[in-house]
mmCIF file of C-alpha atoms in Angstrom:
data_model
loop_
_atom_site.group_PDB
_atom_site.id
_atom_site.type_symbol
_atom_site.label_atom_id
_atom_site.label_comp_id
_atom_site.label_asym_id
_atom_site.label_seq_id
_atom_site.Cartn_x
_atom_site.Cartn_y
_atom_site.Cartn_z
ATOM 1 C CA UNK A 454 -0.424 -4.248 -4.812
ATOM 2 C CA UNK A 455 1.870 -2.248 -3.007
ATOM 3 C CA UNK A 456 0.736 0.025 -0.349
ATOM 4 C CA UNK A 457 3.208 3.564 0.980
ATOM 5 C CA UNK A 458 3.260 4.407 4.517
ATOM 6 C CA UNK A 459 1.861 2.622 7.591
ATOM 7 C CA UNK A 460 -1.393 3.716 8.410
ATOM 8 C CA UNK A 461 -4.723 2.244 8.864
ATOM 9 C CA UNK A 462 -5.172 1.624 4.898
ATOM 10 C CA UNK A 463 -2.120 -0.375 5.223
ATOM 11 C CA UNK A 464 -2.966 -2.519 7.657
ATOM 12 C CA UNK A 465 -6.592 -3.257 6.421
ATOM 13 C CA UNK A 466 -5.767 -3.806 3.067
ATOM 14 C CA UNK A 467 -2.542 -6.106 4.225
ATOM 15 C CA UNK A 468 -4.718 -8.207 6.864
ATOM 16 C CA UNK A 469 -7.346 -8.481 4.130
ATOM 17 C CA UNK A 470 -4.985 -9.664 1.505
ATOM 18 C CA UNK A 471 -3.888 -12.347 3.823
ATOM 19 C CA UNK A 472 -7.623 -13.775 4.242
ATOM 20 C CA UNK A 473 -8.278 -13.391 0.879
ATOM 21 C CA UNK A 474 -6.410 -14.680 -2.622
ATOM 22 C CA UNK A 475 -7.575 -11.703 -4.879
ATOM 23 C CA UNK A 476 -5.285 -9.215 -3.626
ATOM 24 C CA UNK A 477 -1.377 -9.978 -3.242
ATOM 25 C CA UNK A 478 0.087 -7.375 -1.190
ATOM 26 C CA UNK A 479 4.109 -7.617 -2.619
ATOM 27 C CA UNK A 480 5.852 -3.992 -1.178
ATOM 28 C CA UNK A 481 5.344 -1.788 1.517
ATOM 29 C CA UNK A 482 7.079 1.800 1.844
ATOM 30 C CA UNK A 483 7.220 3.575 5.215
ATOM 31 C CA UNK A 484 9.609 6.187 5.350
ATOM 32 C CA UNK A 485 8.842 6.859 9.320
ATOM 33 C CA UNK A 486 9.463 3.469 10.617
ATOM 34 C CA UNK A 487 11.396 0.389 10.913
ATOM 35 C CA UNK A 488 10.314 -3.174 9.412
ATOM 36 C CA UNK A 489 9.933 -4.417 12.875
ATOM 37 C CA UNK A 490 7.310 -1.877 14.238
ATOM 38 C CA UNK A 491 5.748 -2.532 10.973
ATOM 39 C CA UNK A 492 5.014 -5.913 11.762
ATOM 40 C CA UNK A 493 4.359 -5.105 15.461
ATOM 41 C CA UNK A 494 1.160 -2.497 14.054
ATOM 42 C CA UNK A 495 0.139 -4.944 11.882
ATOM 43 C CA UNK A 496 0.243 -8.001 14.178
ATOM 44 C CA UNK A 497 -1.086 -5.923 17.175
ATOM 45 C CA UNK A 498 -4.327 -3.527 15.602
ATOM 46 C CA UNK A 499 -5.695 -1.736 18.420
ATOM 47 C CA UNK A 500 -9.048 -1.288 16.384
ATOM 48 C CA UNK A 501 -9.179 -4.508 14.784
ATOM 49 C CA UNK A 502 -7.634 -6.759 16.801
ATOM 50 C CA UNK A 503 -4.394 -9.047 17.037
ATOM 51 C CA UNK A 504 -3.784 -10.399 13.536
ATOM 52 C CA UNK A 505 -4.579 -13.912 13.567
ATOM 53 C CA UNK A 506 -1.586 -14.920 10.948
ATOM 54 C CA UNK A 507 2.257 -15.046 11.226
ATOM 55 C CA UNK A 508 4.214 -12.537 10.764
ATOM 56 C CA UNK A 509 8.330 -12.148 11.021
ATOM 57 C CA UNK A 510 10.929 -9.487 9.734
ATOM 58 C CA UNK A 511 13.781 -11.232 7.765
ATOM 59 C CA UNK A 512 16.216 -8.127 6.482
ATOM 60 C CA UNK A 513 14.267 -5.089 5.412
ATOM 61 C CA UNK A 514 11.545 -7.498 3.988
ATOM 62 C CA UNK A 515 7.510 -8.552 5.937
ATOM 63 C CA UNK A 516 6.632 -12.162 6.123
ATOM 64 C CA UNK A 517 3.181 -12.721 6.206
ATOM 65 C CA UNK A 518 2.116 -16.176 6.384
ATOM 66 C CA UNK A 519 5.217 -17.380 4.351
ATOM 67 C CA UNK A 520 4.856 -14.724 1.710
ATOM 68 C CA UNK A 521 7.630 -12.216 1.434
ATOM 69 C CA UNK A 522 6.688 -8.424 1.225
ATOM 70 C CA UNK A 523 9.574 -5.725 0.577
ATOM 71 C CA UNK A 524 9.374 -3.368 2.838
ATOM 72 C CA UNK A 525 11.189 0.001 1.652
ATOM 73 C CA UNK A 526 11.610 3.155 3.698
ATOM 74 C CA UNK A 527 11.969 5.786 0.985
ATOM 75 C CA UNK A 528 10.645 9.471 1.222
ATOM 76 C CA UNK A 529 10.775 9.810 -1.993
ATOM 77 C CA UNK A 530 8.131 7.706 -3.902
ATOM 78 C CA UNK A 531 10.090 7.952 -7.502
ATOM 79 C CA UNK A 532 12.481 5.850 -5.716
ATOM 80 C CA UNK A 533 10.543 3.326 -5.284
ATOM 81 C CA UNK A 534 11.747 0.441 -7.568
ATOM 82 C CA UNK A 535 7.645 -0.638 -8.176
ATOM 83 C CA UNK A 536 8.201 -2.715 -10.712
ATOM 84 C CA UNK A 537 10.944 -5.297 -9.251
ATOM 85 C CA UNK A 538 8.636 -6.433 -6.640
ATOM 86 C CA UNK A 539 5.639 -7.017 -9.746
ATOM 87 C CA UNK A 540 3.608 -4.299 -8.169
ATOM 88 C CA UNK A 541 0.688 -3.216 -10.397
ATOM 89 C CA UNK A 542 -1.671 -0.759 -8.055
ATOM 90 C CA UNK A 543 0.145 1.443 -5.850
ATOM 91 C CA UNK A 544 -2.552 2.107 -3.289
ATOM 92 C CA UNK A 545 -0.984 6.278 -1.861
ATOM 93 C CA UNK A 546 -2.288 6.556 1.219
ATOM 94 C CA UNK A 547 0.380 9.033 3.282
ATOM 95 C CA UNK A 548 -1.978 11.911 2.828
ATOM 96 C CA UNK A 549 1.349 13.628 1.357
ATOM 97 C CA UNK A 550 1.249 12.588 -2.214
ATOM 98 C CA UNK A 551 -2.789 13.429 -3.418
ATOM 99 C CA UNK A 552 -2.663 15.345 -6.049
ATOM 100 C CA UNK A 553 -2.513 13.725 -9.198
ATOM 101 C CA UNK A 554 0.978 15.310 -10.139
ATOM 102 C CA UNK A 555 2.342 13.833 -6.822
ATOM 103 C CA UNK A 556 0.913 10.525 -6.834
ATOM 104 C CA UNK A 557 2.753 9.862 -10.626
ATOM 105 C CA UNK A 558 5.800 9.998 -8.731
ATOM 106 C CA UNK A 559 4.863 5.993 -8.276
ATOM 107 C CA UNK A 560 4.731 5.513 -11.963
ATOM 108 C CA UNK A 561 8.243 6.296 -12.216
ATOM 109 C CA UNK A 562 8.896 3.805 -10.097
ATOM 110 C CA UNK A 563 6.934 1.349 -12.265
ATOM 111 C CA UNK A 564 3.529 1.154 -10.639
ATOM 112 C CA UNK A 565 1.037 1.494 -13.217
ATOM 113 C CA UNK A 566 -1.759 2.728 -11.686
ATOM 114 C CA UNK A 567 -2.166 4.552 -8.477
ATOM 115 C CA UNK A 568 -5.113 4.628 -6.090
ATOM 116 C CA UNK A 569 -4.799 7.364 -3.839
ATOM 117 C CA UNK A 570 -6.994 6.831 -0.311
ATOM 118 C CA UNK A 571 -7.404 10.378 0.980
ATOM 119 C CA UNK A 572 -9.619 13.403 -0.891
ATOM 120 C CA UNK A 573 -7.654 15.151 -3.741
ATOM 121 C CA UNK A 574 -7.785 18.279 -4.969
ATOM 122 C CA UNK A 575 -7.575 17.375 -8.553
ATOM 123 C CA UNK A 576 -7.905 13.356 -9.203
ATOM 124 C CA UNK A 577 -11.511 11.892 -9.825
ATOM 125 C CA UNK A 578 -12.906 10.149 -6.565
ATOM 126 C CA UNK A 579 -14.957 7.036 -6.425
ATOM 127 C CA UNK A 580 -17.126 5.830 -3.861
ATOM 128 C CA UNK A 581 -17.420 2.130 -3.474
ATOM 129 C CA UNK A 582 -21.946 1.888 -4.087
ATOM 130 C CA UNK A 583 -22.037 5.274 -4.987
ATOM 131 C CA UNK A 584 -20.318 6.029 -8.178
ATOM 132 C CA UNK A 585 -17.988 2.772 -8.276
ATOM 133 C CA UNK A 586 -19.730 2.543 -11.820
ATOM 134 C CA UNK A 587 -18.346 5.066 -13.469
ATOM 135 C CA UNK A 588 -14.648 4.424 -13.311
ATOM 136 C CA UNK A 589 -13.009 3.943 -16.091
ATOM 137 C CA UNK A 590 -9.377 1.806 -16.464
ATOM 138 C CA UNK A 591 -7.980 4.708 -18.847
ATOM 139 C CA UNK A 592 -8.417 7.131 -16.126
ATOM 140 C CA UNK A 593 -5.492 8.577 -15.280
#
């Protein structure tokens, strides 16, 4: 997983892929902020809590309870070089990037899906116990 922009969705799905070995959180992309005030939001939640792991800045990169996550700062999400850092899912949640023309830009990147986390005008929305069901993998 890799996960653009630091926002709530960030910092739930990061803390939760700490706890849990399903979901390996390997890039982050923030174009607003620094690596260090990164890891300051995510160590210090106001809503959740103070994040019971480690976490350091080495470079540009996160590390979360010994596990290195590239952080990039890129406005552009083509730019994004996705695929070095073995990302798979690109979870787009800047609330810039919804439609489905915009959120491709992470395919070029090498993501190959994209899971955008605010409404969209034009890509198919699923609600976790309400219509979960009916996604599809060939979606696009």
């Amino acid at each position: 997983f890799s996960v653009p922009e630091a926002d709530r969705p960030r910092q739930q799905l990061t803390a939760h892929s700490v706890e849990h070995d399903d979901v390996n959180i390997v890039a982050v992309n923030d174009p607003f902020i620094e690596p260090h005030y990164a890891a300051y939001m995510l160590k210090y939640d106001s809503t959740h809590g103070q994040f019971k792991g480690d976490i350091e800045v080495k470079g540009n990169d996160l590390i979360v309870n010994g596990k290195t996550v590239r952080f990039y700062m890129e406005r552009d999400p083509g730019n994004i070089p996705w695929a070095e850092t073995g990302a798979y899912y690109v979870v787009e949640s800047t609330g810039v990037f919804t439609t489905t023309e915009k959120a491709k830009a992470h395919l070029k990147g090498g993501a190959k899906k994209v899971v955008i986390s605010a409404p969209s005008a034009d890509a198919p929305m699923f609600v976790m116990g309400v219509n979960n069901e009916t996604y599809k993998s060939d979606i696009e």
